[in-house]
Each structure stands twice: as structure tokens, then as C-alpha cells.
PDB file of C-alpha atoms in Angstrom:
ATOM      1  CA  MET A   4      71.630  93.415  93.590  1.00  0.00           C
ATOM      2  CA  SER A   5      73.998  89.720  92.926  1.00  0.00           C
ATOM      3  CA  GLN A   6      71.920  89.386  89.529  1.00  0.00           C
ATOM      4  CA  ASN A   7      72.919  92.988  88.470  1.00  0.00           C
ATOM      5  CA  HIS A   8      76.375  92.437  89.682  1.00  0.00           C
ATOM      6  CA  ASP A   9      76.511  88.889  87.554  1.00  0.00           C
ATOM      7  CA  HIS A  10      75.147  90.349  84.235  1.00  0.00           C
ATOM      8  CA  GLU A  11      77.911  93.232  84.663  1.00  0.00           C
ATOM      9  CA  SER A  12      80.664  90.548  85.660  1.00  0.00           C
ATOM     10  CA  ALA A  13      79.840  88.582  82.477  1.00  0.00           C
ATOM     11  CA  GLY A  14      79.698  91.831  80.314  1.00  0.00           C
ATOM     12  CA  LEU A  15      82.895  92.382  81.406  1.00  0.00           C
ATOM     13  CA  ASN A  16      84.394  89.460  81.029  1.00  0.00           C
ATOM     14  CA  ARG A  17      83.194  88.833  77.295  1.00  0.00           C
ATOM     15  CA  SER A  18      84.656  92.151  76.450  1.00  0.00           C
ATOM     16  CA  ALA A  19      88.021  91.547  77.918  1.00  0.00           C
ATOM     17  CA  ALA A  20      88.053  87.969  75.903  1.00  0.00           C
ATOM     18  CA  LEU A  21      87.118  89.933  72.441  1.00  0.00           C
ATOM     19  CA  ALA A  22      90.051  92.227  73.263  1.00  0.00           C
ATOM     20  CA  SER A  23      92.122  89.584  73.712  1.00  0.00           C
ATOM     21  CA  ILE A  24      91.069  87.475  70.436  1.00  0.00           C
ATOM     22  CA  SER A  25      91.160  90.965  68.488  1.00  0.00           C
ATOM     23  CA  ALA A  26      94.825  91.466  69.801  1.00  0.00           C
ATOM     24  CA  ALA A  27      96.101  87.973  69.108  1.00  0.00           C
ATOM     25  CA  LEU A  28      94.864  88.032  65.685  1.00  0.00           C
ATOM     26  CA  PHE A  29      96.632  91.314  64.926  1.00  0.00           C
ATOM     27  CA  LEU A  30     100.104  90.092  66.647  1.00  0.00           C
ATOM     28  CA  LEU A  31      99.573  86.755  64.870  1.00  0.00           C
ATOM     29  CA  ALA A  32      99.528  88.133  61.206  1.00  0.00           C
ATOM     30  CA  ILE A  33     102.688  90.718  61.946  1.00  0.00           C
ATOM     31  CA  LYS A  34     104.669  88.289  64.018  1.00  0.00           C
ATOM     32  CA  ALA A  35     103.971  85.546  60.994  1.00  0.00           C
ATOM     33  CA  TRP A  36     105.568  88.239  58.492  1.00  0.00           C
ATOM     34  CA  ALA A  37     108.413  88.765  60.608  1.00  0.00           C
ATOM     35  CA  ALA A  38     109.137  84.878  61.690  1.00  0.00           C
ATOM     36  CA  TRP A  39     109.308  84.011  58.106  1.00  0.00           C
ATOM     37  CA  SER A  40     111.533  87.549  57.213  1.00  0.00           C
ATOM     38  CA  THR A  41     114.206  87.131  59.968  1.00  0.00           C
ATOM     39  CA  GLY A  42     114.412  83.589  60.804  1.00  0.00           C
ATOM     40  CA  SER A  43     114.840  84.137  64.551  1.00  0.00           C
ATOM     41  CA  ILE A  44     114.048  81.241  66.829  1.00  0.00           C
ATOM     42  CA  ALA A  45     112.803  84.094  69.533  1.00  0.00           C
ATOM     43  CA  MET A  46     110.827  85.421  66.846  1.00  0.00           C
ATOM     44  CA  LEU A  47     109.683  82.060  65.983  1.00  0.00           C
ATOM     45  CA  GLY A  48     109.128  81.527  69.824  1.00  0.00           C
ATOM     46  CA  SER A  49     106.747  84.903  70.110  1.00  0.00           C
ATOM     47  CA  LEU A  50     104.929  83.634  67.353  1.00  0.00           C
ATOM     48  CA  ALA A  51     103.730  80.353  68.853  1.00  0.00           C
ATOM     49  CA  ASP A  52     103.046  81.756  72.066  1.00  0.00           C
ATOM     50  CA  THR A  53     100.578  84.101  70.194  1.00  0.00           C
ATOM     51  CA  THR A  54      99.130  81.741  68.180  1.00  0.00           C
ATOM     52  CA  LEU A  55      98.254  79.692  71.261  1.00  0.00           C
ATOM     53  CA  ASP A  56      97.149  82.902  72.913  1.00  0.00           C
ATOM     54  CA  LEU A  57      94.488  83.057  69.924  1.00  0.00           C
ATOM     55  CA  VAL A  58      93.346  79.806  70.707  1.00  0.00           C
ATOM     56  CA  ALA A  59      93.303  79.714  74.239  1.00  0.00           C
ATOM     57  CA  SER A  60      91.710  83.592  74.024  1.00  0.00           C
ATOM     58  CA  MET A  61      88.967  81.626  72.203  1.00  0.00           C
ATOM     59  CA  ALA A  62      88.277  78.984  74.898  1.00  0.00           C
ATOM     60  CA  THR A  63      88.219  81.771  77.498  1.00  0.00           C
ATOM     61  CA  LEU A  64      85.671  83.606  75.572  1.00  0.00           C
ATOM     62  CA  LEU A  65      83.603  79.958  75.131  1.00  0.00           C
ATOM     63  CA  GLY A  66      84.164  79.316  79.016  1.00  0.00           C
ATOM     64  CA  VAL A  67      83.092  82.785  80.440  1.00  0.00           C
ATOM     65  CA  TRP A  68      80.172  82.661  77.855  1.00  0.00           C
ATOM     66  CA  ILE A  69      79.336  79.268  79.449  1.00  0.00           C
ATOM     67  CA  ALA A  70      79.955  80.563  82.944  1.00  0.00           C
ATOM     68  CA  SER A  71      77.430  83.267  82.556  1.00  0.00           C
ATOM     69  CA  GLN A  72      74.834  81.150  81.605  1.00  0.00           C
ATOM     70  CA  PRO A  73      72.506  81.147  84.809  1.00  0.00           C
ATOM     71  CA  ALA A  74      71.542  77.912  86.731  1.00  0.00           C
ATOM     72  CA  ASP A  75      69.379  75.422  85.231  1.00  0.00           C
ATOM     73  CA  ASP A  76      68.053  71.978  86.529  1.00  0.00           C
ATOM     74  CA  LYS A  77      71.082  70.361  85.677  1.00  0.00           C
ATOM     75  CA  HIS A  78      73.674  72.566  87.286  1.00  0.00           C
ATOM     76  CA  ARG A  79      71.781  74.233  90.172  1.00  0.00           C
ATOM     77  CA  PHE A  80      75.122  76.083  91.258  1.00  0.00           C
ATOM     78  CA  GLY A  81      75.598  77.706  87.991  1.00  0.00           C
ATOM     79  CA  HIS A  82      78.293  76.939  85.686  1.00  0.00           C
ATOM     80  CA  GLY A  83      81.228  78.917  87.021  1.00  0.00           C
ATOM     81  CA  LYS A  84      83.743  76.055  86.477  1.00  0.00           C
ATOM     82  CA  ALA A  85      83.730  76.423  82.768  1.00  0.00           C
ATOM     83  CA  GLU A  86      85.801  79.252  83.764  1.00  0.00           C
ATOM     84  CA  ALA A  87      88.361  76.892  85.077  1.00  0.00           C
ATOM     85  CA  ILE A  88      87.971  74.145  82.678  1.00  0.00           C
ATOM     86  CA  ALA A  89      89.227  76.564  80.197  1.00  0.00           C
ATOM     87  CA  ALA A  90      91.807  78.306  82.130  1.00  0.00           C
ATOM     88  CA  LEU A  91      93.310  74.783  82.752  1.00  0.00           C
ATOM     89  CA  PHE A  92      93.195  74.152  78.696  1.00  0.00           C
ATOM     90  CA  GLN A  93      94.827  77.678  78.541  1.00  0.00           C
ATOM     91  CA  ILE A  94      97.637  75.897  80.717  1.00  0.00           C
ATOM     92  CA  VAL A  95      97.834  72.788  78.808  1.00  0.00           C
ATOM     93  CA  LEU A  96      98.741  74.974  75.543  1.00  0.00           C
ATOM     94  CA  ILE A  97     101.375  77.153  77.283  1.00  0.00           C
ATOM     95  CA  SER A  98     102.989  74.341  78.403  1.00  0.00           C
ATOM     96  CA  ILE A  99     102.758  72.834  75.000  1.00  0.00           C
ATOM     97  CA  SER A 100     104.370  75.851  73.494  1.00  0.00           C
ATOM     98  CA  ALA A 101     107.251  75.914  75.903  1.00  0.00           C
ATOM     99  CA  LEU A 102     108.288  72.360  75.234  1.00  0.00           C
ATOM    100  CA  GLY A 103     108.347  73.302  71.740  1.00  0.00           C
ATOM    101  CA  ILE A 104     110.156  76.346  71.929  1.00  0.00           C
ATOM    102  CA  ALA A 105     112.677  74.755  73.871  1.00  0.00           C
ATOM    103  CA  THR A 106     113.371  72.443  71.652  1.00  0.00           C
ATOM    104  CA  ARG A 107     113.711  74.168  68.857  1.00  0.00           C
ATOM    105  CA  ALA A 108     115.978  76.758  70.537  1.00  0.00           C
ATOM    106  CA  ILE A 109     118.284  73.819  71.643  1.00  0.00           C
ATOM    107  CA  GLU A 110     118.505  72.432  67.696  1.00  0.00           C
ATOM    108  CA  GLU A 111     119.122  76.014  66.712  1.00  0.00           C
ATOM    109  CA  PHE A 112     121.705  76.361  69.008  1.00  0.00           C
ATOM    110  CA  LEU A 113     123.802  73.354  68.294  1.00  0.00           C
ATOM    111  CA  SER A 114     123.658  74.198  64.838  1.00  0.00           C
ATOM    112  CA  GLY A 115     124.994  77.957  65.082  1.00  0.00           C
ATOM    113  CA  GLY A 116     122.326  79.571  62.569  1.00  0.00           C
ATOM    114  CA  ARG A 117     121.913  83.486  62.183  1.00  0.00           C
ATOM    115  CA  VAL A 118     118.915  85.296  62.150  1.00  0.00           C
ATOM    116  CA  GLU A 119     118.275  88.150  59.120  1.00  0.00           C
ATOM    117  CA  ALA A 120     116.432  91.411  58.868  1.00  0.00           C
ATOM    118  CA  ALA A 121     116.545  92.241  62.287  1.00  0.00           C
ATOM    119  CA  ASP A 122     115.047  95.686  62.160  1.00  0.00           C
ATOM    120  CA  MET A 123     112.183  94.642  61.072  1.00  0.00           C
ATOM    121  CA  GLY A 124     111.807  92.117  63.864  1.00  0.00           C
ATOM    122  CA  ILE A 125     112.435  94.751  66.177  1.00  0.00           C
ATOM    123  CA  GLY A 126     109.695  97.040  64.546  1.00  0.00           C
ATOM    124  CA  VAL A 127     107.344  94.410  64.842  1.00  0.00           C
ATOM    125  CA  SER A 128     107.786  93.426  68.595  1.00  0.00           C
ATOM    126  CA  ALA A 129     107.804  97.208  69.856  1.00  0.00           C
ATOM    127  CA  VAL A 130     104.607  97.421  68.314  1.00  0.00           C
ATOM    128  CA  ALA A 131     103.644  94.120  69.959  1.00  0.00           C
ATOM    129  CA  ILE A 132     104.655  95.580  73.178  1.00  0.00           C
ATOM    130  CA  VAL A 133     102.383  98.969  72.539  1.00  0.00           C
ATOM    131  CA  VAL A 134      99.315  96.144  71.848  1.00  0.00           C
ATOM    132  CA  THR A 135     100.123  93.718  74.503  1.00  0.00           C
ATOM    133  CA  PHE A 136      99.953  96.950  77.327  1.00  0.00           C
ATOM    134  CA  ALA A 137      97.090  98.169  75.918  1.00  0.00           C
ATOM    135  CA  LEU A 138      94.985  94.880  76.253  1.00  0.00           C
ATOM    136  CA  LEU A 139      96.862  93.884  79.624  1.00  0.00           C
ATOM    137  CA  SER A 140      95.563  97.173  81.185  1.00  0.00           C
ATOM    138  CA  TRP A 141      92.236  96.486  80.252  1.00  0.00           C
ATOM    139  CA  GLN A 142      92.318  93.002  81.674  1.00  0.00           C
ATOM    140  CA  ARG A 143      93.443  94.135  84.823  1.00  0.00           C
ATOM    141  CA  TYR A 144      90.605  96.482  85.517  1.00  0.00           C
ATOM    142  CA  VAL A 145      88.411  93.521  84.122  1.00  0.00           C
ATOM    143  CA  ILE A 146      89.777  91.269  86.846  1.00  0.00           C
ATOM    144  CA  ARG A 147      89.442  93.327  89.787  1.00  0.00           C
ATOM    145  CA  ARG A 148      85.767  93.808  89.136  1.00  0.00           C
ATOM    146  CA  THR A 149      85.032  90.430  87.987  1.00  0.00           C
ATOM    147  CA  ARG A 150      87.582  88.321  89.507  1.00  0.00           C
ATOM    148  CA  SER A 151      87.406  86.094  86.707  1.00  0.00           C
ATOM    149  CA  LEU A 152      89.707  82.925  86.890  1.00  0.00           C
ATOM    150  CA  ALA A 153      89.762  82.726  83.072  1.00  0.00           C
ATOM    151  CA  ILE A 154      90.161  86.285  81.960  1.00  0.00           C
ATOM    152  CA  HIS A 155      93.192  85.910  84.714  1.00  0.00           C
ATOM    153  CA  THR A 156      94.775  82.785  83.323  1.00  0.00           C
ATOM    154  CA  ASP A 157      94.547  84.482  80.088  1.00  0.00           C
ATOM    155  CA  SER A 158      96.510  87.541  81.032  1.00  0.00           C
ATOM    156  CA  VAL A 159      99.404  85.617  81.792  1.00  0.00           C
ATOM    157  CA  HIS A 160      99.885  84.702  78.302  1.00  0.00           C
ATOM    158  CA  TYR A 161     100.305  88.805  77.824  1.00  0.00           C
ATOM    159  CA  GLN A 162     101.742  89.237  80.838  1.00  0.00           C
ATOM    160  CA  SER A 163     105.038  87.052  79.537  1.00  0.00           C
ATOM    161  CA  ASP A 164     104.508  88.780  75.875  1.00  0.00           C
ATOM    162  CA  LEU A 165     105.521  91.766  77.354  1.00  0.00           C
ATOM    163  CA  LEU A 166     108.471  90.189  78.561  1.00  0.00           C
ATOM    164  CA  LEU A 167     109.114  88.007  75.667  1.00  0.00           C
ATOM    165  CA  ASN A 168     108.776  90.877  72.731  1.00  0.00           C
ATOM    166  CA  VAL A 169     111.436  92.557  74.891  1.00  0.00           C
ATOM    167  CA  ALA A 170     113.496  89.144  74.701  1.00  0.00           C
ATOM    168  CA  VAL A 171     112.906  89.384  71.135  1.00  0.00           C
ATOM    169  CA  ILE A 172     114.344  92.285  70.772  1.00  0.00           C
ATOM    170  CA  ALA A 173     117.322  91.818  72.871  1.00  0.00           C
ATOM    171  CA  ALA A 174     118.315  88.443  71.017  1.00  0.00           C
ATOM    172  CA  LEU A 175     117.755  90.161  67.283  1.00  0.00           C
ATOM    173  CA  VAL A 176     120.205  93.114  68.843  1.00  0.00           C
ATOM    174  CA  LEU A 177     122.739  90.910  70.435  1.00  0.00           C
ATOM    175  CA  ASP A 178     122.965  88.389  67.388  1.00  0.00           C
ATOM    176  CA  GLN A 179     122.812  90.208  64.542  1.00  0.00           C
ATOM    177  CA  TYR A 180     124.275  93.751  65.622  1.00  0.00           C
ATOM    178  CA  ALA A 181     126.506  92.826  68.069  1.00  0.00           C
ATOM    179  CA  GLY A 182     127.973  89.481  66.453  1.00  0.00           C
ATOM    180  CA  LEU A 183     127.033  87.339  69.704  1.00  0.00           C
ATOM    181  CA  ARG A 184     126.287  83.609  67.966  1.00  0.00           C
ATOM    182  CA  GLY A 185     123.781  81.944  70.502  1.00  0.00           C
ATOM    183  CA  ALA A 186     122.291  84.954  71.569  1.00  0.00           C
ATOM    184  CA  ASP A 187     118.742  84.221  69.854  1.00  0.00           C
ATOM    185  CA  PRO A 188     118.370  80.446  70.819  1.00  0.00           C
ATOM    186  CA  LEU A 189     119.389  81.678  74.041  1.00  0.00           C
ATOM    187  CA  PHE A 190     116.669  84.202  74.531  1.00  0.00           C
ATOM    188  CA  GLY A 191     114.361  81.594  72.896  1.00  0.00           C
ATOM    189  CA  LEU A 192     114.921  79.279  75.674  1.00  0.00           C
ATOM    190  CA  GLY A 193     114.738  81.864  78.098  1.00  0.00           C
ATOM    191  CA  ILE A 194     111.492  82.489  76.858  1.00  0.00           C
ATOM    192  CA  ALA A 195     110.247  79.162  76.651  1.00  0.00           C
ATOM    193  CA  LEU A 196     111.032  78.674  80.405  1.00  0.00           C
ATOM    194  CA  TRP A 197     109.458  81.725  81.378  1.00  0.00           C
ATOM    195  CA  LEU A 198     106.315  80.292  79.602  1.00  0.00           C
ATOM    196  CA  GLY A 199     106.605  76.946  81.885  1.00  0.00           C
ATOM    197  CA  TRP A 200     106.640  79.058  84.862  1.00  0.00           C
ATOM    198  CA  GLY A 201     103.782  81.166  84.225  1.00  0.00           C
ATOM    199  CA  ALA A 202     101.732  77.713  83.394  1.00  0.00           C
ATOM    200  CA  TRP A 203     102.994  76.223  86.518  1.00  0.00           C
ATOM    201  CA  ASN A 204     101.957  79.257  88.673  1.00  0.00           C
ATOM    202  CA  ALA A 205      98.686  79.498  86.839  1.00  0.00           C
ATOM    203  CA  SER A 206      97.656  75.902  87.670  1.00  0.00           C
ATOM    204  CA  LYS A 207      97.654  76.130  91.110  1.00  0.00           C
ATOM    205  CA  ALA A 208      94.595  79.015  91.090  1.00  0.00           C
ATOM    206  CA  VAL A 209      93.091  76.390  88.497  1.00  0.00           C
ATOM    207  CA  LEU A 210      93.322  73.438  90.734  1.00  0.00           C
ATOM    208  CA  ASN A 211      92.342  75.513  93.754  1.00  0.00           C
ATOM    209  CA  GLN A 212      88.795  76.234  92.172  1.00  0.00           C
ATOM    210  CA  LEU A 213      88.216  72.669  90.828  1.00  0.00           C
ATOM    211  CA  MET A 214      88.937  71.295  93.938  1.00  0.00           C
ATOM    212  CA  ASP A 215      86.250  73.584  95.973  1.00  0.00           C
ATOM    213  CA  HIS A 216      89.410  75.079  97.732  1.00  0.00           C
ATOM    214  CA  GLU A 217      88.489  77.252 100.691  1.00  0.00           C
ATOM    215  CA  TRP A 218      88.709  80.804 100.886  1.00  0.00           C
ATOM    216  CA  PRO A 219      91.833  82.854 102.429  1.00  0.00           C
ATOM    217  CA  GLU A 220      91.357  82.944 106.089  1.00  0.00           C
ATOM    218  CA  GLU A 221      91.363  86.531 106.263  1.00  0.00           C
ATOM    219  CA  LYS A 222      87.969  86.649 103.978  1.00  0.00           C
ATOM    220  CA  LYS A 223      86.500  83.889 105.721  1.00  0.00           C
ATOM    221  CA  GLN A 224      87.533  85.852 109.014  1.00  0.00           C
ATOM    222  CA  HIS A 225      85.927  89.035 108.152  1.00  0.00           C
ATOM    223  CA  VAL A 226      82.691  87.323 106.857  1.00  0.00           C
ATOM    224  CA  LEU A 227      82.232  86.186 110.308  1.00  0.00           C
ATOM    225  CA  GLU A 228      83.113  89.663 111.945  1.00  0.00           C
ATOM    226  CA  LEU A 229      80.013  90.878 109.806  1.00  0.00           C
ATOM    227  CA  ILE A 230      77.962  88.199 111.286  1.00  0.00           C
ATOM    228  CA  ALA A 231      78.930  88.883 114.531  1.00  0.00           C
ATOM    229  CA  HIS A 232      77.412  92.189 114.471  1.00  0.00           C
ATOM    230  CA  ASN A 233      73.866  90.438 114.652  1.00  0.00           C
ATOM    231  CA  PRO A 234      72.564  90.559 118.060  1.00  0.00           C
ATOM    232  CA  ASP A 235      70.033  87.841 117.729  1.00  0.00           C
ATOM    233  CA  ILE A 236      72.569  84.918 117.099  1.00  0.00           C
ATOM    234  CA  SER A 237      74.826  83.186 119.709  1.00  0.00           C
ATOM    235  CA  GLY A 238      77.049  81.291 117.835  1.00  0.00           C
ATOM    236  CA  VAL A 239      78.296  80.274 114.371  1.00  0.00           C
ATOM    237  CA  HIS A 240      79.497  76.707 112.885  1.00  0.00           C
ATOM    238  CA  ASP A 241      80.248  74.782 110.373  1.00  0.00           C
ATOM    239  CA  LEU A 242      81.243  77.303 107.805  1.00  0.00           C
ATOM    240  CA  ARG A 243      81.891  76.206 104.366  1.00  0.00           C
ATOM    241  CA  THR A 244      83.513  77.970 101.508  1.00  0.00           C
ATOM    242  CA  ARG A 245      84.350  78.102  97.719  1.00  0.00           C
ATOM    243  CA  VAL A 246      84.450  79.712  94.468  1.00  0.00           C
ATOM    244  CA  SER A 247      83.036  78.824  90.955  1.00  0.00           C
ATOM    245  CA  GLY A 248      83.990  81.026  88.195  1.00  0.00           C
ATOM    246  CA  ASN A 249      83.454  84.419  89.496  1.00  0.00           C
ATOM    247  CA  LYS A 250      80.609  83.241  91.859  1.00  0.00           C
ATOM    248  CA  HIS A 251      81.761  83.293  95.497  1.00  0.00           C
ATOM    249  CA  PHE A 252      79.616  80.382  97.743  1.00  0.00           C
ATOM    250  CA  VAL A 253      79.880  80.350 101.886  1.00  0.00           C
ATOM    251  CA  GLN A 254      77.144  78.372 104.104  1.00  0.00           C
ATOM    252  CA  PHE A 255      77.325  78.129 107.875  1.00  0.00           C
ATOM    253  CA  HIS A 256      74.766  76.873 110.581  1.00  0.00           C
ATOM    254  CA  VAL A 257      73.864  79.575 113.445  1.00  0.00           C
ATOM    255  CA  TRP A 258      72.545  79.261 116.508  1.00  0.00           C
ATOM    256  CA  VAL A 259      69.347  81.349 117.486  1.00  0.00           C
ATOM    257  CA  ASP A 260      67.040  81.449 120.480  1.00  0.00           C
ATOM    258  CA  ALA A 261      65.014  77.952 120.514  1.00  0.00           C
ATOM    259  CA  ASN A 262      61.809  80.387 120.914  1.00  0.00           C
ATOM    260  CA  MET A 263      62.574  82.154 117.917  1.00  0.00           C
ATOM    261  CA  THR A 264      59.423  81.924 115.424  1.00  0.00           C
ATOM    262  CA  VAL A 265      60.211  80.624 111.661  1.00  0.00           C
ATOM    263  CA  ARG A 266      59.149  84.325 110.740  1.00  0.00           C
ATOM    264  CA  GLN A 267      61.780  85.805 113.480  1.00  0.00           C
ATOM    265  CA  ALA A 268      64.516  83.337 112.710  1.00  0.00           C
ATOM    266  CA  HIS A 269      63.681  84.347 108.673  1.00  0.00           C
ATOM    267  CA  ARG A 270      63.858  87.912 109.228  1.00  0.00           C
ATOM    268  CA  VAL A 271      67.445  87.284 111.283  1.00  0.00           C
ATOM    269  CA  MET A 272      68.834  85.031 108.279  1.00  0.00           C
ATOM    270  CA  ASP A 273      67.742  88.453 105.973  1.00  0.00           C
ATOM    271  CA  ASP A 274      69.570  90.496 107.865  1.00  0.00           C
ATOM    272  CA  ILE A 275      72.933  88.659 107.737  1.00  0.00           C
ATOM    273  CA  GLU A 276      72.670  88.284 104.138  1.00  0.00           C
ATOM    274  CA  ALA A 277      72.164  91.648 103.451  1.00  0.00           C
ATOM    275  CA  THR A 278      75.217  92.675 105.566  1.00  0.00           C
ATOM    276  CA  ILE A 279      77.405  90.098 103.869  1.00  0.00           C
ATOM    277  CA  HIS A 280      76.129  91.416 100.389  1.00  0.00           C
ATOM    278  CA  ALA A 281      76.908  95.072 101.133  1.00  0.00           C
ATOM    279  CA  GLU A 282      80.472  93.897 100.649  1.00  0.00           C
ATOM    280  CA  PHE A 283      80.522  90.834  98.705  1.00  0.00           C
ATOM    281  CA  PRO A 284      77.468  91.304  96.360  1.00  0.00           C
ATOM    282  CA  GLU A 285      79.139  88.282  94.219  1.00  0.00           C
ATOM    283  CA  VAL A 286      78.130  85.452  97.235  1.00  0.00           C
ATOM    284  CA  GLU A 287      75.775  83.226  97.232  1.00  0.00           C
ATOM    285  CA  ILE A 288      74.658  82.615 100.898  1.00  0.00           C
ATOM    286  CA  LEU A 289      73.356  79.614 102.408  1.00  0.00           C
ATOM    287  CA  ILE A 290      72.408  79.680 106.448  1.00  0.00           C
ATOM    288  CA  HIS A 291      71.187  76.647 108.350  1.00  0.00           C
ATOM    289  CA  THR A 292      69.485  77.770 111.740  1.00  0.00           C
ATOM    290  CA  ASP A 293      69.820  75.812 114.547  1.00  0.00           C
ATOM    291  CA  PRO A 294      67.913  76.160 118.290  1.00  0.00           C
ATOM    292  CA  ASP A 295      70.893  77.794 120.664  1.00  0.00           C
ATOM    293  CA  GLY A 296      72.755  74.777 122.151  1.00  0.00           C
ATOM    294  CA  LEU A 297      71.855  71.899 119.727  1.00  0.00           C
ATOM    295  CA  VAL A 298      75.307  70.510 118.434  1.00  0.00           C
ATOM    296  CA  ASP A 299      74.653  67.886 115.376  1.00  0.00           C
ATOM    297  CA  GLU A 300      77.847  68.179 114.033  1.00  0.00           C
ATOM    298  CA  VAL A 301      81.232  65.816 114.537  1.00  0.00           C
ATOM    299  CA  GLY A 302      84.325  67.463 115.353  1.00  0.00           C
ATOM    300  CA  ASP A 303      85.241  70.854 114.670  1.00  0.00           C
ATOM    301  CA  ALA A 304      82.190  71.770 112.268  1.00  0.00           C
ATOM    302  CA  GLY A 305      80.159  71.983 115.943  1.00  0.00           C
ATOM    303  CA  LYS A 306      82.409  74.498 117.086  1.00  0.00           C
ATOM    304  CA  ASP A 307      81.542  78.200 117.714  1.00  0.00           C
ATOM    305  CA  ILE A 308      83.907  80.034 115.718  1.00  0.00           C
ATOM    306  CA  LEU A 309      81.821  83.394 116.095  1.00  0.00           C
ATOM    307  CA  PRO A 310      84.899  86.320 116.682  1.00  0.00           C
ATOM    308  CA  PRO A 311      84.920  87.920 120.089  1.00  0.00           C
ATOM    309  CA  ILE A 312      83.532  90.969 118.142  1.00  0.00           C
ATOM    310  CA  ARG A 313      80.454  89.476 118.868  1.00  0.00           C
ATOM    311  CA  VAL A 314      80.281  89.631 122.790  1.00  0.00           C
ATOM    312  CA  GLU A 315      81.500  93.513 122.456  1.00  0.00           C
ATOM    313  CA  ALA A 316      78.432  94.040 119.767  1.00  0.00           C
ATOM    314  CA  THR A 317      75.597  93.161 122.062  1.00  0.00           C
ATOM    315  CA  LYS A 318      76.924  95.273 125.729  1.00  0.00           C
TER     316      LYS A 318
END
């Protein structure tokens, strides 16, 4: 079941990455034309963002491709963290883009420049909104199915693009039609701040994965509740979890009757794995059995964390 899930996830992730590259190429062409024609800083910021979107999407495609490769002798836990590395690369690009746009916007505001051919810029931005919305819809579907960090980070670019393109339209209308000088660079500065904020938020998830951050507490408790329904164990301790790409890892120790045979204990472990996989097919599970009452871990790792449902299940 897990292998089929991994194969399906890899295919969905690649499709999302290819869709992202295709959209970026199209948007890059029309925005370059519009930026050259209008001289708009907001449009220039949108063009810069799309350029980096293309580079980042290519990095995403490479990252999800590497992450989908099976474990080998040098990477026994797989290649899932390639997604986090690709996402980190994207965050660096977003940050550089935000800094460059902010600098250019400030320079343009101080010089008092005006935009031209606003109709063209507005039309291009409207097309970009439609294309971006379609791409985001597909990315959301893929993220729900695969929980890919690289695709999620890539979608951050395009989520900001929706607001960015609306901002470009507003900047062009206010600058050229309403006669509000400075509207275009001010909107450009706002776009830069928005990109920086998105990069900051995306970096948290990336760092958590690279640092092997534990699962959310509610997810760990749910796994423990699933384990607790097994009548052949008396406790669980030393639970550890982490995420690598779209692959989740959980390991723990269980106490079983000291008189169990190896075959009996193995059957119990198989039952626990099947129960967990029924709800979390992407999880790789490692279980260590201990004879009932044996504590060879130090501190909290040796404490029983099995929830109270265990007592109710055995009555």
C-alpha cells in the first residue's frame, strides 16, 4: 500500500511542478512585454517575481524528482529531504527578489517617474490572474494528496502572484488614470514586503523538516490511540517522529508479555503497522519490542505514554 501511495504521490508532484514551469514560461513572456511597454515598477516587480518563479519551479521539479527516488545504500531513509532543499532554494530567491523590488520602488518613488500604456499592463495582469488561479487549483489538489513541502513552497509564489497582479492593476489605474503620482512604486514596495513575509512563513516549515521536527501533538496522539486498541501490548514509550519530503517516519517501543515467542511478537507488530497504515499510508514505521516491565531508556523516553483508551479496550 505504501509503495503504491509513494508512486502516486511522485507522479502528482511531478505534474504540479511541470504545470508550474509551463505557467511561469507563459507569464514570463507576456509580463516582459508589458514591463517594457509600460515602464511600470509594479509590473517590473511582477516580472521579477515570475522570473524567479520559473527558476524556483525548475528547482522544485528537480527536488521532487530526487525525493521520489527509492532508498539506496547511501540514503537508507530515502531522498525526501531533497524537497526541503529545493524549498530552501526557493525561499532564498524570493528574499532576493523582494529586496531588489523594494530598492527599485524606492528609487522610482524618489525620482517621480510615471507609467505608460496602462491598458496593456492591466490586460496582461488580468490574464496572469486567470492562469495563476488555474495553477493554484491544481497545486492545492496535489498538496492535499501528497503533502509535498516543495510544491507547497512553490505555491506560496503563486498565491502571492494573485495579490501581486491585483496590485499591479490598482497601481496602473491610480497612477495613470487617477493621477496619483507615486502609486506605482508604493504598490511595488508593498509587493516586496508581501514576498518577504511569504518567504519568512515558508522558511518555518522548511527548517522544521531539515531539523527533524516532531509531528504536531494531535497527530502523535492519534497514532497512540490507534496503537492503544491492540490488546497484546501493555505500554508504549520512546515515541519519535519526523518528516522527510512526503514521507513520514514514526518509531516507538512497546511492552509485550515477556513469555511471548518471537513469532507471536512479530504478529503483534504486524497488526499495529496495519492499523496505522490504514489511516497514514505514507508513514514508515519502526517498532522495538521490550518484555513487559523492562525500562532501559533514560528519563521521559522510558515512561509509558499509552492513552487511557487502552484500559477501556481490554475490558
